[in-house]
Coordinates of N, CA, C and O in Angstrom, one line a residue:
V1338 N 9.7 -0.3 3.0 CA 11.2 -0.4 2.8 C 11.5 -1.8 2.5 O 11.1 -2.7 3.1
Y1339 N 12.3 -1.9 1.4 CA 12.8 -3.3 1.0 C 14.0 -3.6 1.9 O 14.9 -2.8 2.0
L1340 N 14.0 -4.8 2.5 CA 15.0 -5.1 3.5 C 16.1 -6.0 3.1 O 17.1 -6.2 3.7
N1341 N 15.9 -6.7 1.9 CA 16.9 -7.6 1.4 C 17.0 -7.5 -0.1 O 16.2 -6.9 -0.7
A1342 N 18.1 -8.1 -0.6 CA 18.3 -8.0 -2.1 C 18.5 -9.4 -2.7 O 18.8 -9.4 -3.9
D1343 N 18.4 -10.5 -2.0 CA 18.7 -11.8 -2.5 C 17.5 -12.5 -3.1 O 17.2 -13.6 -2.8
Y1344 N 16.8 -11.8 -4.0 CA 15.6 -12.3 -4.7 C 15.5 -11.6 -6.0 O 16.1 -10.5 -6.2
T1345 N 14.7 -12.1 -6.9 CA 14.4 -11.4 -8.2 C 12.9 -11.2 -8.2 O 12.1 -12.0 -7.6
G1346 N 12.4 -10.2 -9.0 CA 11.0 -9.9 -9.1 C 10.6 -9.1 -7.9 O 11.5 -8.4 -7.3
G1347 N 9.3 -9.1 -7.5 CA 8.9 -8.4 -6.3 C 8.7 -6.9 -6.4 O 8.6 -6.3 -5.3
Q1348 N 8.8 -6.3 -7.6 CA 8.6 -4.9 -7.6 C 7.2 -4.4 -7.2 O 6.3 -5.2 -7.2
T1349 N 7.1 -3.2 -6.9 CA 5.7 -2.6 -6.6 C 5.2 -2.0 -7.8 O 5.8 -1.1 -8.4
R1350 N 4.0 -2.4 -8.3 CA 3.4 -1.9 -9.5 C 2.3 -0.9 -9.1 O 1.3 -1.3 -8.5
F1351 N 2.4 0.3 -9.6 CA 1.3 1.3 -9.5 C 0.4 1.1 -10.7 O 0.9 1.3 -11.8
L1352 N -0.9 0.8 -10.5 CA -1.7 0.4 -11.6 C -2.2 1.5 -12.5 O -2.1 1.3 -13.7
S1353 N -2.6 2.6 -12.0 CA -3.2 3.7 -12.9 C -2.1 4.4 -13.7 O -2.2 4.5 -14.9
P1354 N -1.0 4.9 -13.0 CA 0.0 5.5 -13.9 C 0.8 4.5 -14.7 O 1.4 4.9 -15.7
G1355 N 0.8 3.2 -14.3 CA 1.4 2.2 -15.1 C 2.9 2.2 -15.0 O 3.6 2.1 -16.0
F1356 N 3.5 2.3 -13.8 CA 4.9 2.2 -13.6 C 5.2 1.3 -12.4 O 4.4 1.1 -11.5
D1357 N 6.5 0.7 -12.4 CA 7.0 -0.1 -11.4 C 8.0 0.6 -10.5 O 8.8 1.3 -11.1
V1358 N 8.0 0.3 -9.2 CA 9.1 0.7 -8.4 C 10.0 -0.5 -8.2 O 9.5 -1.5 -7.6
P1359 N 11.2 -0.5 -8.7 CA 12.1 -1.7 -8.5 C 12.3 -1.9 -7.0 O 12.4 -1.0 -6.2
A1360 N 12.4 -3.2 -6.7 CA 12.6 -3.6 -5.3 C 14.1 -3.7 -5.0 O 14.8 -4.7 -5.4
K1361 N 14.7 -2.6 -4.5 CA 16.1 -2.6 -4.1 C 16.3 -2.4 -2.6 O 15.6 -1.5 -2.1
K1362 N 17.2 -3.1 -2.0 CA 17.4 -3.1 -0.6 C 17.6 -1.6 -0.2 O 18.4 -0.9 -0.7
G1363 N 16.9 -1.2 0.9 CA 17.0 0.1 1.4 C 16.1 1.2 0.8 O 15.9 2.2 1.4
D1364 N 15.5 0.9 -0.4 CA 14.6 1.8 -1.0 C 13.2 1.7 -0.4 O 12.9 0.7 0.2
A1365 N 12.4 2.7 -0.7 CA 11.0 2.7 -0.2 C 10.1 3.5 -1.2 O 10.6 4.3 -2.0
A1366 N 8.9 3.1 -1.2 CA 7.9 3.8 -2.0 C 7.0 4.6 -1.1 O 6.2 4.0 -0.3
L1367 N 7.1 5.9 -1.1 CA 6.3 6.8 -0.2 C 5.3 7.6 -1.1 O 5.7 8.1 -2.1
F1368 N 4.1 7.6 -0.6 CA 3.1 8.3 -1.4 C 1.9 8.7 -0.5 O 1.7 8.1 0.5
V1369 N 1.1 9.7 -0.9 CA -0.1 10.1 -0.2 C -1.2 9.6 -1.0 O -1.3 9.8 -2.2
N1370 N -2.1 8.8 -0.3 CA -3.2 8.1 -1.1 C -4.5 8.8 -1.0 O -5.6 8.2 -1.3
A1371 N -4.6 10.1 -0.6 CA -5.9 10.8 -0.6 C -5.6 12.3 -0.9 O -4.5 12.8 -0.7
A1372 N -6.6 12.9 -1.5 CA -6.6 14.3 -1.8 C -6.8 15.1 -0.5 O -7.1 14.5 0.6
A1373 N -6.6 16.4 -0.5 CA -6.7 17.2 0.6 C -8.1 17.1 1.3 O -8.2 17.3 2.5
D1374 N -9.1 16.9 0.5 CA -10.4 16.8 1.1 C -10.8 15.4 1.6 O -11.9 15.1 2.1
G1375 N -9.8 14.5 1.6 CA -10.0 13.1 2.1 C -10.5 12.1 1.1 O -10.5 10.9 1.4
T1376 N -10.8 12.5 -0.1 CA -11.2 11.5 -1.1 C -10.0 10.7 -1.6 O -8.9 11.2 -1.7
P1377 N -10.2 9.4 -1.8 CA -9.1 8.5 -2.2 C -8.5 8.9 -3.6 O -9.2 9.4 -4.5
D1378 N -7.2 8.8 -3.7 CA -6.5 9.1 -4.9 C -6.3 7.7 -5.6 O -5.4 6.9 -5.2
M1379 N -7.1 7.4 -6.6 CA -7.1 6.1 -7.2 C -5.8 5.8 -8.0 O -5.5 4.7 -8.2
S1380 N -5.0 6.9 -8.3 CA -3.8 6.6 -8.9 C -2.7 6.0 -8.0 O -1.6 5.6 -8.5
T1381 N -3.0 5.9 -6.7 CA -2.1 5.2 -5.8 C -2.3 3.8 -5.6 O -1.7 3.1 -4.9
R1382 N -3.3 3.2 -6.4 CA -3.6 1.8 -6.3 C -2.3 1.0 -6.7 O -1.7 1.4 -7.8
H1383 N -1.9 0.0 -5.9 CA -0.6 -0.6 -6.2 C -0.7 -2.1 -5.8 O -1.6 -2.5 -5.0
A1384 N 0.2 -2.9 -6.3 CA 0.3 -4.3 -5.9 C 1.8 -4.7 -5.9 O 2.6 -4.2 -6.7
G1385 N 2.1 -5.7 -5.0 CA 3.4 -6.3 -5.0 C 3.4 -7.4 -6.1 O 2.6 -8.3 -6.1
M1386 N 4.3 -7.3 -7.0 CA 4.4 -8.3 -8.0 C 5.1 -9.5 -7.5 O 5.8 -9.5 -6.5
P1387 N 4.9 -10.7 -8.1 CA 5.4 -12.0 -7.6 C 6.9 -11.9 -7.5 O 7.6 -11.4 -8.4
V1388 N 7.4 -12.6 -6.4 CA 8.9 -12.8 -6.3 C 9.2 -14.0 -7.1 O 8.5 -15.1 -7.0
L1389 N 10.1 -13.9 -8.0 CA 10.5 -15.0 -8.9 C 11.4 -16.0 -8.3 O 11.3 -17.2 -8.6
T1390 N 12.4 -15.5 -7.6 CA 13.4 -16.4 -6.9 C 13.7 -15.8 -5.6 O 13.7 -14.6 -5.4
G1391 N 13.9 -16.6 -4.5 CA 14.3 -16.2 -3.2 C 13.1 -15.8 -2.4 O 11.9 -16.1 -2.7
V1392 N 13.3 -15.0 -1.4 CA 12.2 -14.5 -0.5 C 12.4 -13.0 -0.3 O 13.6 -12.5 0.0
K1393 N 11.4 -12.2 -0.4 CA 11.4 -10.8 -0.2 C 10.9 -10.4 1.2 O 9.9 -10.9 1.6
Y1394 N 11.7 -9.5 1.9 CA 11.3 -9.0 3.2 C 11.1 -7.5 3.1 O 11.9 -6.8 2.5
I1395 N 9.9 -7.0 3.6 CA 9.6 -5.6 3.5 C 9.2 -5.1 4.9 O 8.8 -5.9 5.8
W1396 N 9.2 -3.8 5.1 CA 8.7 -3.2 6.3 C 7.7 -2.1 5.8 O 8.1 -1.3 4.9
S1397 N 6.5 -2.2 6.3 CA 5.4 -1.2 5.9 C 5.0 -0.4 7.1 O 4.9 -0.9 8.2
Q1398 N 4.8 0.9 6.8 CA 4.4 1.8 7.9 C 3.3 2.7 7.3 O 3.4 3.3 6.3
W1399 N 2.1 2.7 8.0 CA 1.0 3.5 7.6 C 0.9 4.7 8.6 O 1.0 4.6 9.8
Y1400 N 0.7 5.9 8.0 CA 0.5 7.1 8.8 C -0.9 7.6 8.5 O -1.3 7.7 7.4
R1401 N -1.7 7.8 9.5 CA -3.0 8.3 9.4 C -3.2 9.7 10.0 O -2.7 10.0 11.0
E1402 N -4.1 10.4 9.3 CA -4.4 11.8 9.8 C -5.3 11.7 11.0 O -5.2 12.5 11.9
R1403 N -6.2 10.7 11.1 CA -7.1 10.5 12.2 C -7.2 9.0 12.5 O -6.8 8.2 11.6
S1404 N -7.7 8.7 13.6 CA -7.9 7.3 14.0 C -8.9 6.6 13.1 O -9.8 7.3 12.5
V1405 N -8.7 5.3 12.9 CA -9.6 4.6 12.1 C -10.4 3.6 12.9 O -9.8 2.8 13.7
M1406 N -11.7 3.6 12.8 CA -12.5 2.6 13.6 C -12.7 1.4 12.8 O -13.1 1.5 11.6
P1407 N -12.5 0.2 13.4 CA -12.7 -1.0 12.6 C -14.1 -1.1 12.1 O -15.1 -0.6 12.7
L1408 N -14.3 -1.7 10.9 CA -15.7 -1.9 10.3 C -16.7 -2.5 11.3 O -17.8 -2.2 11.3
T1409 N -16.2 -3.4 12.2 CA -17.1 -4.1 13.1 C -17.7 -3.1 14.1 O -18.7 -3.4 14.7
Q1410 N -17.1 -2.0 14.3 CA -17.5 -1.0 15.3 C -18.3 0.2 14.6 O -18.8 1.0 15.3
Q1411 N -18.3 0.2 13.3 CA -18.9 1.3 12.7 C -20.4 1.0 12.4 O -20.8 -0.2 12.3
R1412 N -21.2 2.0 12.4 CA -22.7 1.8 12.1 C -22.9 2.1 10.7 O -23.0 3.3 10.3
L1413 N -22.9 1.1 9.8 CA -23.0 1.2 8.4 C -24.3 0.7 8.0 O -24.8 -0.3 8.5
T1414 N -24.8 1.3 6.9 CA -26.0 0.7 6.3 C -25.5 -0.2 5.2 O -24.3 -0.2 4.8
P1415 N -26.4 -1.1 4.7 CA -25.9 -2.1 3.6 C -25.3 -1.4 2.4 O -24.4 -1.9 1.8
N1416 N -25.8 -0.1 2.1 CA -25.2 0.6 1.0 C -23.8 1.2 1.2 O -23.1 1.5 0.3
D1417 N -23.4 1.3 2.5 CA -22.1 1.8 2.8 C -21.0 0.8 2.8 O -19.8 1.1 2.7
R1418 N -21.3 -0.5 2.8 CA -20.3 -1.5 2.9 C -19.6 -1.7 1.6 O -20.1 -1.5 0.5
P1419 N -18.2 -2.0 1.7 CA -17.4 -2.1 0.4 C -17.9 -3.3 -0.4 O -18.5 -4.2 0.1

C-alpha cells in the first residue's frame, strides 16, 4: 500500500507483462505469485522504480499458504541453492 503522495516516480514495474502500477496514496498492487501447483509465476516479477523527488513510504504484507523455513535450517544440496 502506498502511504504518501508527496514524491514523484516510485511506481511498481512488472517486468514480464511490461506495465507499471502508478504509486498513488492508498492504492495497492495485489497479486498471486504462484500457480495452483506451487510453481512460481514468473510474470509477477516486479521492481520498485526509483523515487525521483521526495520520499516514498509503503506497507508490504505477504500471505503464505504454508510456513517457510529459513534457508539456514533447510537441508539443501549444492544444486538446490539459488
